[in-house]
mmCIF file of C-alpha atoms in Angstrom:
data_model
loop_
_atom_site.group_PDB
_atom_site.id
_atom_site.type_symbol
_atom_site.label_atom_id
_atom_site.label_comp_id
_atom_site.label_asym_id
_atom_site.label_seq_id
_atom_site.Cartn_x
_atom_site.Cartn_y
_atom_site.Cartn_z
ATOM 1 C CA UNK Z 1 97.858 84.155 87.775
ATOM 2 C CA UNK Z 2 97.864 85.081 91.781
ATOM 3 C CA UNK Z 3 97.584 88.790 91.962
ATOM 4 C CA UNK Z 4 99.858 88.867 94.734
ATOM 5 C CA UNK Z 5 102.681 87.396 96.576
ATOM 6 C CA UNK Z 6 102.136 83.570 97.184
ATOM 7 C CA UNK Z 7 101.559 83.131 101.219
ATOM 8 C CA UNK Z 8 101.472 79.232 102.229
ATOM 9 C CA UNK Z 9 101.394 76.833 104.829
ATOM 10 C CA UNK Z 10 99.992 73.607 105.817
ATOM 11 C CA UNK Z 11 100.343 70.427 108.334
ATOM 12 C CA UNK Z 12 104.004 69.257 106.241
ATOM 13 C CA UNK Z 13 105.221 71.688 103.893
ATOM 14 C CA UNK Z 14 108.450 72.108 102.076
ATOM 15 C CA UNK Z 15 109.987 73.972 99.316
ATOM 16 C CA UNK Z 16 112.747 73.302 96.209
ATOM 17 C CA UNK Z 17 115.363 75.781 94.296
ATOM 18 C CA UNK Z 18 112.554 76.465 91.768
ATOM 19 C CA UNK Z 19 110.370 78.186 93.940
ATOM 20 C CA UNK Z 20 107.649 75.570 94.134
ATOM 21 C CA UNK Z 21 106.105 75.106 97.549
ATOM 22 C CA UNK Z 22 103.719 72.291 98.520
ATOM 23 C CA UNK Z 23 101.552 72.044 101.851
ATOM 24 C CA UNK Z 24 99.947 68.572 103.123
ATOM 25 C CA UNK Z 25 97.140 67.418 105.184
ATOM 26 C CA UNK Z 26 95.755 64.462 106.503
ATOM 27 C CA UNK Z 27 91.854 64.248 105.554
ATOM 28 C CA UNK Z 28 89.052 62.172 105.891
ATOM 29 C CA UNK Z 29 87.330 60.201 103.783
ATOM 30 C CA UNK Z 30 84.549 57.864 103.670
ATOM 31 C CA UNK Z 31 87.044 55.495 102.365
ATOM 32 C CA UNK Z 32 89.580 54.469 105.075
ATOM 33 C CA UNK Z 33 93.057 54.922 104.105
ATOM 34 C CA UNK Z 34 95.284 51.473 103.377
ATOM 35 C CA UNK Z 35 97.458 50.310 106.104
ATOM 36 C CA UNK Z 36 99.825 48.695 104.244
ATOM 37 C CA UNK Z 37 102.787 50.254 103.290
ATOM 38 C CA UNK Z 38 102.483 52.493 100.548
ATOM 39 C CA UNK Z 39 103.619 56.296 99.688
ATOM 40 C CA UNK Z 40 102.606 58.367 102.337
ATOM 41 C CA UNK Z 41 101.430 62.265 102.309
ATOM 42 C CA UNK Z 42 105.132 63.364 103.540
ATOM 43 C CA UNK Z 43 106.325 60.585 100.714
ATOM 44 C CA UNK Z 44 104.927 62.501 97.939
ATOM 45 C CA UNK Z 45 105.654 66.347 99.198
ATOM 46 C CA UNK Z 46 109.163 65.176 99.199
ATOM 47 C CA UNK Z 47 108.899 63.241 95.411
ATOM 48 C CA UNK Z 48 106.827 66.893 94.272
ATOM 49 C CA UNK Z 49 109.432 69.085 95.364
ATOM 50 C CA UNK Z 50 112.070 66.730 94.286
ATOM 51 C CA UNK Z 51 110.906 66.224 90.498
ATOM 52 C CA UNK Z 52 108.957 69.110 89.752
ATOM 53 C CA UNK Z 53 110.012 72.583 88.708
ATOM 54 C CA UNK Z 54 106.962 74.075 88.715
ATOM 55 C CA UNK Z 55 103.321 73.695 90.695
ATOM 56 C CA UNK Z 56 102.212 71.988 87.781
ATOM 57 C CA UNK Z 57 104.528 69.569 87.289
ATOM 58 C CA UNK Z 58 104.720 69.250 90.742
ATOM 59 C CA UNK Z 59 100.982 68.024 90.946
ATOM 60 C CA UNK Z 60 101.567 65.500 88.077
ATOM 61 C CA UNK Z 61 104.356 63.662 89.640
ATOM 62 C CA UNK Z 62 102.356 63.313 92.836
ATOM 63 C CA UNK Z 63 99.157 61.853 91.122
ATOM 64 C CA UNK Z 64 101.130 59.567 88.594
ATOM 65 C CA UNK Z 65 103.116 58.279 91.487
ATOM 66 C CA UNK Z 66 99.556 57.545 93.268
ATOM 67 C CA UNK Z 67 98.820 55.833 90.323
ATOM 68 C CA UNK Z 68 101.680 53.442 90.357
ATOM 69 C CA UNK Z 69 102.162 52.778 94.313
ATOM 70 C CA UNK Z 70 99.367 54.367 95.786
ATOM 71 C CA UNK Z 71 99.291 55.532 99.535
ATOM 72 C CA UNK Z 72 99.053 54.386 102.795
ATOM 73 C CA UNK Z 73 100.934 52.863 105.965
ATOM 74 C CA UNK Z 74 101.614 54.662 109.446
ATOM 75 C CA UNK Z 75 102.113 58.074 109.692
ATOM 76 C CA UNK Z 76 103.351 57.710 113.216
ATOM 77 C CA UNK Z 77 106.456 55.399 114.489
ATOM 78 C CA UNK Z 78 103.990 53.260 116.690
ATOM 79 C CA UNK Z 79 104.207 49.744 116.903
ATOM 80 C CA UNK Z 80 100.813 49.331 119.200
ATOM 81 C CA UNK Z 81 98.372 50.904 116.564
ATOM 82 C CA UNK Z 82 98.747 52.193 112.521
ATOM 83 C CA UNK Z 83 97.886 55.640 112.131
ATOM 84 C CA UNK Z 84 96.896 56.092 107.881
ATOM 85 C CA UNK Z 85 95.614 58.517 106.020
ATOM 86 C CA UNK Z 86 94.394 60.494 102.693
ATOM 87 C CA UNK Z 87 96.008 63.433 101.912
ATOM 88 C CA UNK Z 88 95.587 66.666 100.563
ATOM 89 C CA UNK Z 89 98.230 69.308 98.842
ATOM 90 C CA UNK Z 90 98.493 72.838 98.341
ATOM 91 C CA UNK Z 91 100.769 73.611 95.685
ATOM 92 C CA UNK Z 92 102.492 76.446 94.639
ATOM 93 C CA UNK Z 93 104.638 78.137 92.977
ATOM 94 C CA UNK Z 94 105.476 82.388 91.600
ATOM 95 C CA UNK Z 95 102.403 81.994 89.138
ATOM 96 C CA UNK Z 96 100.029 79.723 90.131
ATOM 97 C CA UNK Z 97 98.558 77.345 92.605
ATOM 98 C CA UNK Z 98 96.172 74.011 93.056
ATOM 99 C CA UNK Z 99 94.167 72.481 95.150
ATOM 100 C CA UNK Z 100 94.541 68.660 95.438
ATOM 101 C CA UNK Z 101 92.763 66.272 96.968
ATOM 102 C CA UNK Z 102 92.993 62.563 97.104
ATOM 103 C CA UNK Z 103 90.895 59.282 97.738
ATOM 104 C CA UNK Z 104 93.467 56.058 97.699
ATOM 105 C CA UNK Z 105 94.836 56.288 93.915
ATOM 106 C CA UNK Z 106 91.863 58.937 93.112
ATOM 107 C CA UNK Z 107 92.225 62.204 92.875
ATOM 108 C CA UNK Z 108 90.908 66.081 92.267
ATOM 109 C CA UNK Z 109 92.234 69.009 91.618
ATOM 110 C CA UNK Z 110 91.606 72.782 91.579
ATOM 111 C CA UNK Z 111 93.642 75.937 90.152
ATOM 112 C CA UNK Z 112 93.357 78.633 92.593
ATOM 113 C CA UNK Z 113 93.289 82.453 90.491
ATOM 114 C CA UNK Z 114 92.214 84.478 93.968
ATOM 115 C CA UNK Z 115 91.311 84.941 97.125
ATOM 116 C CA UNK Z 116 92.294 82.968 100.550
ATOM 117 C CA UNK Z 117 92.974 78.846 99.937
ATOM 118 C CA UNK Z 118 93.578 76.679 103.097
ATOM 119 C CA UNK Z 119 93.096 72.830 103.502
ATOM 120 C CA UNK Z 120 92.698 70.929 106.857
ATOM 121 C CA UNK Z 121 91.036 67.333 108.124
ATOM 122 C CA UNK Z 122 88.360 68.063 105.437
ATOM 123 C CA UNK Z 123 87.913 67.645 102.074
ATOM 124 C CA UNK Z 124 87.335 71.270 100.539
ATOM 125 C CA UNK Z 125 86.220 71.095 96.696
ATOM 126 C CA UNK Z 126 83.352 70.778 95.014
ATOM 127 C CA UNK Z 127 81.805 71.399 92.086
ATOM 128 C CA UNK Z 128 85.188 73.346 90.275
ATOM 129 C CA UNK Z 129 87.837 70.724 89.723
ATOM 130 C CA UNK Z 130 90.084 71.961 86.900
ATOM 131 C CA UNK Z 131 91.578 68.497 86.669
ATOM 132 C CA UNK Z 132 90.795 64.405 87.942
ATOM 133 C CA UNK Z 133 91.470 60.745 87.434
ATOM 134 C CA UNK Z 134 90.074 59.618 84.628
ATOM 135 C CA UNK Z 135 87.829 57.128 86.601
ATOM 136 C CA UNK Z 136 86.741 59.217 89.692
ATOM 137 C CA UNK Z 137 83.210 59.431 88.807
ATOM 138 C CA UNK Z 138 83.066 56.094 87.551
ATOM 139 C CA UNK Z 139 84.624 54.893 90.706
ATOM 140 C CA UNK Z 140 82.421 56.849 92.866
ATOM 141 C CA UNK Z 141 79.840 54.994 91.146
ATOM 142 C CA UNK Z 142 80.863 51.611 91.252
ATOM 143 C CA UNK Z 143 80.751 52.471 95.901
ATOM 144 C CA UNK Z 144 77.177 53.581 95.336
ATOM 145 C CA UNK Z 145 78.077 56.857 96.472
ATOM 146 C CA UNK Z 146 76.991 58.711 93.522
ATOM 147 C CA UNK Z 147 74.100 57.847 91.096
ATOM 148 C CA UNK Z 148 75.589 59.485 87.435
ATOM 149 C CA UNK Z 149 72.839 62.030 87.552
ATOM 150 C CA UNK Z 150 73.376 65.538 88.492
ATOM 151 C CA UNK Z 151 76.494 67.702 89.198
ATOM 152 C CA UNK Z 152 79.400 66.119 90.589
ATOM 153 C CA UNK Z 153 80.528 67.628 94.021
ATOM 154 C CA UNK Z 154 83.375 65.956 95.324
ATOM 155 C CA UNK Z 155 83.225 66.888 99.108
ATOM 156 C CA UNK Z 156 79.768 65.677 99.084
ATOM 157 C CA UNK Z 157 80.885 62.267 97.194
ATOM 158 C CA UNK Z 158 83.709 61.567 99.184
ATOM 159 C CA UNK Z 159 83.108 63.267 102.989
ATOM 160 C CA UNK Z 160 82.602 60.688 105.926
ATOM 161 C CA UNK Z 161 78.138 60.879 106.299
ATOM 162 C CA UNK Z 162 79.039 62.438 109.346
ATOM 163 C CA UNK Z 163 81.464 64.909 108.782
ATOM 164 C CA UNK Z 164 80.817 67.545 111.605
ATOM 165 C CA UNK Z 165 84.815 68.837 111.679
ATOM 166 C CA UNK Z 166 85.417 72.733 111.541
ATOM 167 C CA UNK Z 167 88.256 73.841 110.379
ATOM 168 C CA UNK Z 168 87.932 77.631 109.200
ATOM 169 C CA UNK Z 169 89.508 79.312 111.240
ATOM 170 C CA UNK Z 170 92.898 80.219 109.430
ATOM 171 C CA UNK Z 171 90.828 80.712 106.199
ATOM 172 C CA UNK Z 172 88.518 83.436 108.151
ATOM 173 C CA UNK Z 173 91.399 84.818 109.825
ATOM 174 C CA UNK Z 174 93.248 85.609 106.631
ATOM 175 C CA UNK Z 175 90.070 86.520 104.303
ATOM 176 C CA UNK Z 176 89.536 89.367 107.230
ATOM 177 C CA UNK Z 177 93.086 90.587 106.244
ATOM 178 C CA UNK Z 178 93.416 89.463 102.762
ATOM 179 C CA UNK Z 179 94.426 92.875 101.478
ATOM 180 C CA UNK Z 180 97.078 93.559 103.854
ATOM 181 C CA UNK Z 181 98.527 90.103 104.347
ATOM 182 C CA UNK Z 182 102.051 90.400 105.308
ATOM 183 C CA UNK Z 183 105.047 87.755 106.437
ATOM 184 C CA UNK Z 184 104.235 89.403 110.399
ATOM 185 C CA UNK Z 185 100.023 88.256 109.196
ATOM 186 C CA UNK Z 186 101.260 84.581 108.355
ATOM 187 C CA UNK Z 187 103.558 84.296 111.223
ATOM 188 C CA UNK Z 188 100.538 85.239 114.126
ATOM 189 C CA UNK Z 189 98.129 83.397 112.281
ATOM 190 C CA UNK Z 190 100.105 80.342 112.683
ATOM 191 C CA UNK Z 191 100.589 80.997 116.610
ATOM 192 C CA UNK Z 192 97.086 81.371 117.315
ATOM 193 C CA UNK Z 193 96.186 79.023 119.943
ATOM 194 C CA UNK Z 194 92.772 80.070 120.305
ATOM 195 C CA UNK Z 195 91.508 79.518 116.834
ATOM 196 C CA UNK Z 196 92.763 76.188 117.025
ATOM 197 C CA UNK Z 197 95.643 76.538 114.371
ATOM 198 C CA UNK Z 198 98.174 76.175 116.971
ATOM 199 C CA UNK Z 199 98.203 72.915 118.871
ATOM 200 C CA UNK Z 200 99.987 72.264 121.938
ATOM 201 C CA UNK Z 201 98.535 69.313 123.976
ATOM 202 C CA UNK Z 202 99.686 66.003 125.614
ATOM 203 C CA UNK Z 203 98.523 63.743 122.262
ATOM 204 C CA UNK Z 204 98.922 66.166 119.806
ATOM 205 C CA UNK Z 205 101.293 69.677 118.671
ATOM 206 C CA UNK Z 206 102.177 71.828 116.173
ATOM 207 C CA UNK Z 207 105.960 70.376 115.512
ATOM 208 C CA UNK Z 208 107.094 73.221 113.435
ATOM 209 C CA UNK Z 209 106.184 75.349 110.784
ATOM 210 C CA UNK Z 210 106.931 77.568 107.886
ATOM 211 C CA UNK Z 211 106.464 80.564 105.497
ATOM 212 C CA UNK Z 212 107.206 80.927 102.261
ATOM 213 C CA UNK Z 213 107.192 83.728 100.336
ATOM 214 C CA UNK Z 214 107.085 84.115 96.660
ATOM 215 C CA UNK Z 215 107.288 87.336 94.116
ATOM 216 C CA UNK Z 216 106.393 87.379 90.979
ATOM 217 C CA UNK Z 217 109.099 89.295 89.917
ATOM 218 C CA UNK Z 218 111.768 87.232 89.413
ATOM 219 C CA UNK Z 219 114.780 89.038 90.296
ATOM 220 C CA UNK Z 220 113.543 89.044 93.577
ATOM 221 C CA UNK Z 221 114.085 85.572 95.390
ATOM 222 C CA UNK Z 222 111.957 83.163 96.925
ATOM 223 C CA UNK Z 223 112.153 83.609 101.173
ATOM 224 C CA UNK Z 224 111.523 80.589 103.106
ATOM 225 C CA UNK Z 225 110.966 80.951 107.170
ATOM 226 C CA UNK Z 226 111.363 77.698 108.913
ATOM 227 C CA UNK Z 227 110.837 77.406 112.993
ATOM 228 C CA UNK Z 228 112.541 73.824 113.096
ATOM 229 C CA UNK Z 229 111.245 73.908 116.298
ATOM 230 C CA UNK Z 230 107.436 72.622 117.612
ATOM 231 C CA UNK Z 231 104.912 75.002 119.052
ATOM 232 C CA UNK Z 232 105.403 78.639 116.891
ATOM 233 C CA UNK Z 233 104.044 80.159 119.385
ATOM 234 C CA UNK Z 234 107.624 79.783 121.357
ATOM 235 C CA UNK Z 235 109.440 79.807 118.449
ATOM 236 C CA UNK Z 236 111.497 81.726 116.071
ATOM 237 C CA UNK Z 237 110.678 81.940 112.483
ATOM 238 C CA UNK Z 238 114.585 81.558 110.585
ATOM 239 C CA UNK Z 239 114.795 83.203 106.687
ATOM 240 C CA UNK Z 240 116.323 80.713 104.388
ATOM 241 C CA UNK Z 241 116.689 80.986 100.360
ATOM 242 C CA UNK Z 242 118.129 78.612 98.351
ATOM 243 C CA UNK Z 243 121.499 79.812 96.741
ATOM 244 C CA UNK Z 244 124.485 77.839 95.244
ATOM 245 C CA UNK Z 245 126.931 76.138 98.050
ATOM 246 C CA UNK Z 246 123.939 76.947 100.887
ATOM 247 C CA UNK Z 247 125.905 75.916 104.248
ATOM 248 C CA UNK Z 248 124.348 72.919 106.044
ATOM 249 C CA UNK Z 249 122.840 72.935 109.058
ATOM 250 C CA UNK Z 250 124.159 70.538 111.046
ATOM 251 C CA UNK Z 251 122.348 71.656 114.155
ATOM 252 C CA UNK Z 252 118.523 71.255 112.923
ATOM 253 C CA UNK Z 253 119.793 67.658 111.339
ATOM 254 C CA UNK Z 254 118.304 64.665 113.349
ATOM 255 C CA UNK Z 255 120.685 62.066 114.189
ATOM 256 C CA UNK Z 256 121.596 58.942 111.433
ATOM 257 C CA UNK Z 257 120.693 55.663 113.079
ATOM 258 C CA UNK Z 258 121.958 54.046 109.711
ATOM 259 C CA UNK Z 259 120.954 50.459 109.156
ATOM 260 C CA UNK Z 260 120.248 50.305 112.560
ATOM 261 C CA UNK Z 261 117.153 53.003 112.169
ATOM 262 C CA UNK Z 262 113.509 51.094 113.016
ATOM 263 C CA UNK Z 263 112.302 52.777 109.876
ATOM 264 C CA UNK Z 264 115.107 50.458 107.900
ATOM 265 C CA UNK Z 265 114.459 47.094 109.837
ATOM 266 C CA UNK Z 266 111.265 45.046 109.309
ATOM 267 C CA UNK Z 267 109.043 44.640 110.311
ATOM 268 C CA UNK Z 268 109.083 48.884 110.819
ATOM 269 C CA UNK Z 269 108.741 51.146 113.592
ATOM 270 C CA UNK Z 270 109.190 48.412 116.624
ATOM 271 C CA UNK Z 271 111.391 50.501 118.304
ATOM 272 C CA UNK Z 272 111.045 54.697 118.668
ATOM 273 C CA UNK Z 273 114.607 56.124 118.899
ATOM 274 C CA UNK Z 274 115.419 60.249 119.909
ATOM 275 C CA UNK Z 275 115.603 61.984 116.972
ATOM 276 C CA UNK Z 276 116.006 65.598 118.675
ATOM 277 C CA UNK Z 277 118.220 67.433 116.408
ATOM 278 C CA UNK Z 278 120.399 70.708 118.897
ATOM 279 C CA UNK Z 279 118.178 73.296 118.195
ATOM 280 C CA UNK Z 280 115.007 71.212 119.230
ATOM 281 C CA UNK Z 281 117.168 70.255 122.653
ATOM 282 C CA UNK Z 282 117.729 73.596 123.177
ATOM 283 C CA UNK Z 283 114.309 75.230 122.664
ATOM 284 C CA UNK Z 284 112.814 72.506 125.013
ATOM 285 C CA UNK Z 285 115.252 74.314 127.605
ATOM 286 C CA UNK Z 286 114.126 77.273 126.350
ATOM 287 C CA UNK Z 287 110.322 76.026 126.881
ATOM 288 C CA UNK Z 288 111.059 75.010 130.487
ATOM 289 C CA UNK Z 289 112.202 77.905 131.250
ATOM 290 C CA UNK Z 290 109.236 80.176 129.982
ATOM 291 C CA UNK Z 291 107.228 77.888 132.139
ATOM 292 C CA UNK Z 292 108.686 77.733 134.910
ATOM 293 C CA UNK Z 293 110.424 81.113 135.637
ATOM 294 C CA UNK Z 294 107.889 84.387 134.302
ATOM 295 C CA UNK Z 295 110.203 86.671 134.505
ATOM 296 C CA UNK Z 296 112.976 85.298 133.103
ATOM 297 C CA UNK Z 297 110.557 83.773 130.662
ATOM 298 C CA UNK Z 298 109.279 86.904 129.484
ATOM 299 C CA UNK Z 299 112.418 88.472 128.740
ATOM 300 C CA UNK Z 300 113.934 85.145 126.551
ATOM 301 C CA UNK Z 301 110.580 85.728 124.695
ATOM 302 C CA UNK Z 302 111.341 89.196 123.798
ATOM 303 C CA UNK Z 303 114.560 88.218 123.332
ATOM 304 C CA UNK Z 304 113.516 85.753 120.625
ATOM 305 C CA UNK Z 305 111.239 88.394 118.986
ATOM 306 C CA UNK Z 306 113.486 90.776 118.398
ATOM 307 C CA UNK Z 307 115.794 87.941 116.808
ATOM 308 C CA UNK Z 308 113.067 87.644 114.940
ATOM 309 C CA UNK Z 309 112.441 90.899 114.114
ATOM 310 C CA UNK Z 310 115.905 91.718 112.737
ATOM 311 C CA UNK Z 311 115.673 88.579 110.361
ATOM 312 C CA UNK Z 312 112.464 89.855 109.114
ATOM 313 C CA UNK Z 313 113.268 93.523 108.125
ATOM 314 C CA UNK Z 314 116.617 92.059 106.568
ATOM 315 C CA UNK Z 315 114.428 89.905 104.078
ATOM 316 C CA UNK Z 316 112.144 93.051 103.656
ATOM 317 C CA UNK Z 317 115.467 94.891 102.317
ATOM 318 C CA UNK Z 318 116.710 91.990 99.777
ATOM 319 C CA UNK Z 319 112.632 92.225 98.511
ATOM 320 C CA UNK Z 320 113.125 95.618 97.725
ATOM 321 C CA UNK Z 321 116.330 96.037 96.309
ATOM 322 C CA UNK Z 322 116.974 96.897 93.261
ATOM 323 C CA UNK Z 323 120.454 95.327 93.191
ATOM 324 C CA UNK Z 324 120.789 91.517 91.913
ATOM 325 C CA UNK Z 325 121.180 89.540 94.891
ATOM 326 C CA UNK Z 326 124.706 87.857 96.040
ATOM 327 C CA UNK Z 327 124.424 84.544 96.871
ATOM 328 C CA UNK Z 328 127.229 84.749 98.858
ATOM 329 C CA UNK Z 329 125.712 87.206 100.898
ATOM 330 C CA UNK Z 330 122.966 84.508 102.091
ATOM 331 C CA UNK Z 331 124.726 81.050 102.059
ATOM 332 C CA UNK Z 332 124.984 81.252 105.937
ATOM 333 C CA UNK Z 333 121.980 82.791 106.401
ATOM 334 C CA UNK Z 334 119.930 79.411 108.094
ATOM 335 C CA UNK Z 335 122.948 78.222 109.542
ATOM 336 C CA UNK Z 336 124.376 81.902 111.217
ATOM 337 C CA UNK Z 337 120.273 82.247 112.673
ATOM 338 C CA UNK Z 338 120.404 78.737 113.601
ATOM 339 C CA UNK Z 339 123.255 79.572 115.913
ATOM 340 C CA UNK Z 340 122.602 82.707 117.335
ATOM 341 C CA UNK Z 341 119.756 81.304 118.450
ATOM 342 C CA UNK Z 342 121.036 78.295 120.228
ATOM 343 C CA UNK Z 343 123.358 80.907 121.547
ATOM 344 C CA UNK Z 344 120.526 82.862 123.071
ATOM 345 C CA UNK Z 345 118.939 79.682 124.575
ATOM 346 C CA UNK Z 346 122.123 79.021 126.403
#
C-alpha cells in the first residue's frame, strides 16, 4: 500500500477513468533497441491505460503485448536517421505502484511500498524484482552477460559497460521533501532547469508535462494537471478529472491529416507536417514575448501564475470536501482553463 497520496511523472505519461497512471522513459541498454517497426514506449502507455483498470493489470497488458509484437521503430518523425529505444514504466494507481523495466520482449518488474521512485535514461533495479519473464535469466545467459552463479542484479546485467549517465536529480530533490510533498513540490520540481529535469535546448525540450494526483480515499477523485504546452517552466499546469460527458478540447487537439498523415503512408515519416494544436500557437507567442519584452514578460508570467494559482486551491477544496462531487460541476473544467488561458495570451 503507498502511505500517501500517489505523486507521478515521467518523459510520456497519461492517465484513464480508473485512476491508473503510467509514466515512460527511454533507457539504455546493452542491447540496442529494434528498428523495425514494432510497439513503441508511447504504444504501450496508451494500450496500459486503455485495457487496464488497475496498475496491475495495467503492467500485464504491457508485458503480454511485448510478448506478442515486441518494441521498436522511430520514436521521432525523421526520415534521415531512426531514433529506437527500450523503455521503462512507472505505474500507478490509488493503492499501489511498479517499477518496470524492459530489454526487447524481456522484462522486470518491481512493487514500490515507500519512499521516492523515479526512472530516467537508466535502468534502476536490481536485486528486488517482484515479478519477470520467465526466460530473463536464461536469456541473459545465453548473451554471456551473466554466468548462473550468484545474485541476479538486473541493472548490472543489462546496463551499457559504460554507463556513466546521472540522472538523480528529481529523485534527490523529492527524497529532501518527501514528507511534505505537495501538488506546488511536483509542479517546481518539474521546472527546474538547473537540475537538469527541465530541458529547453535547440535538439532537445521538455514538450509538456503532468501531475497526477491520487487519494486513497475514494470519494475523493483522481486530479490530473496537464501543461499541453512544452517547457513547464513557461507554462501553466490545467486540473482535469475524468467525469461522465467531459467537454472536449478542441483547442489542445492537433490537427487530422487523415489518410494523408506521413504516419499512415509507407514507407512512414517521409514528410514532417505542423501539428501545433491553438494553445501550443499561442504559448509560443506567449514565449516570444517573455523573451523579448522583460517587462511585459514578467507581468504575463505572473499573470499565468496566478491562473495557476486559482486552479490549484480550487482542486485543494474538491480534496477536502466532504460533499460527493458533481460531475457537472467539472465537465468544463480542461476546456474553460484551456480558454482563459488562450485568452490571456492574446
Amino acid at each position: 500500500m503507498i502511505s500517501r497520496p500517489a505523486w507521478l511523472w515521467g518523459a510520456e505519461m497519461g492517465a484513464n477513468e480508473h485512476g491508473v497512471c503510467i509514466a515512460n522513459e527511454a533507457i539504455n541498454t546493452r542491447e540496442p533497441a529494434a528498428e523495425i517497426e514494432a510497439l513503441l514506449g508511447m504504444d504501450l502507455v496508451r494500450l496500459g491505460l486503455e485495457r487496464g483498470e488497475t496498475a496491475k493489470e495495467a503492467l500485464d497488458v504491457i508485458v503480454s503485448l511485448l510478448e506478442e509484437h515486441g518494441q521498436g521503430g522511430n520514436y521521432y518523425e525523421d526520415a534521415n536517421s531512426c531514433h529506437s529505444f527500450q523503455s521503462a514504466y512507472l505505474i500507478v494507481d490509488r493503492d499501489e505502484a511498479w517499477v518496470l523495466e524492459t530489454v526487447g520482449k524481456y522484462w522486470a518488474a518491481e512493487k514500490v511500498t515507500e519512499g521516492v521512485r523515479c526512472i530516467c535514461n537508466r535502468l534502476s533495479l536490481t536485486t528486488k524484482m517482484d515479478a519477470e519473464h520467465p526466460e530473463l535469466r536464461s536469456y541473459a545467459q545465453s548473451q554471456g552477460w551473466w554466468t548462473g552463479e550468484g545474485e541476479f542484479n538486473f541493472s548490472e546485467v543489462f546496463s551499457p559497460v559504460e554507463d556513466h549517465l546521472d540522472c538523480g536529480a528529481g529523485k534527490d530533490s523529492l527524497e529532501k521533501q518527501e514528507e511534505s510533498i505537495t501538488v506546488q513540490t511536483m509542479m517546481n520540481t518539474l521546472r527546474d532547469k538547473a537540475s537538469g529535469v527541465c530541458i529547453d535546448s535547440e535538439s532537445f525540450l521538455t514538450t509538456a508535462s503532468g501531475v497526477s494526483v491520487l487519494p486513497q480515499n475514494r470519494s475523493s477523485p483522481c486530479i490530473h494537471y496537464f501543461t499541453g504546452t512544452p517547457d513547464p517552466s513557461r507554462s501553466i499546469f490545467k486540473p482535469f478529472i475524468f467525469v461522465d460527458d467531459v467537454k472536449l478540447v478542441p483547442k489542445t487537439q492537433s490537427p487530422c491529416f487523415g489518410d494523408d498523415d506521413p504516419a499512415r503512408k509507407e514507407p512512414r515519416f517521409q514528410e514532417k507536417p505542423d501539428r501545433r494544436h491553438e494553445l501550443y500557437k499561442a504559448h509560443e507567442w506567449a514565449r516570444a514575448i517573455i523573451e523579448s519584452d522583460q517587462e511585459q514578460g514578467r507581468k504575463l508570467r505572473s499573470t499565468m501564475l496566478e491562473l495557476e494559482k486559482q486552479g490549484l486551491e480550487a482542486m485543494e477544496e474538491i480534496l477536502t470536501s466532504s460533499e460527493p462531487l458533481d460531475p457537472a460541476e467539472v465537465g468544463d473544467l480542461f476546456y474553460d482553463c484551456v480558454d482563459t488561458e488562450i485568452k490571456f495570451f492574446k
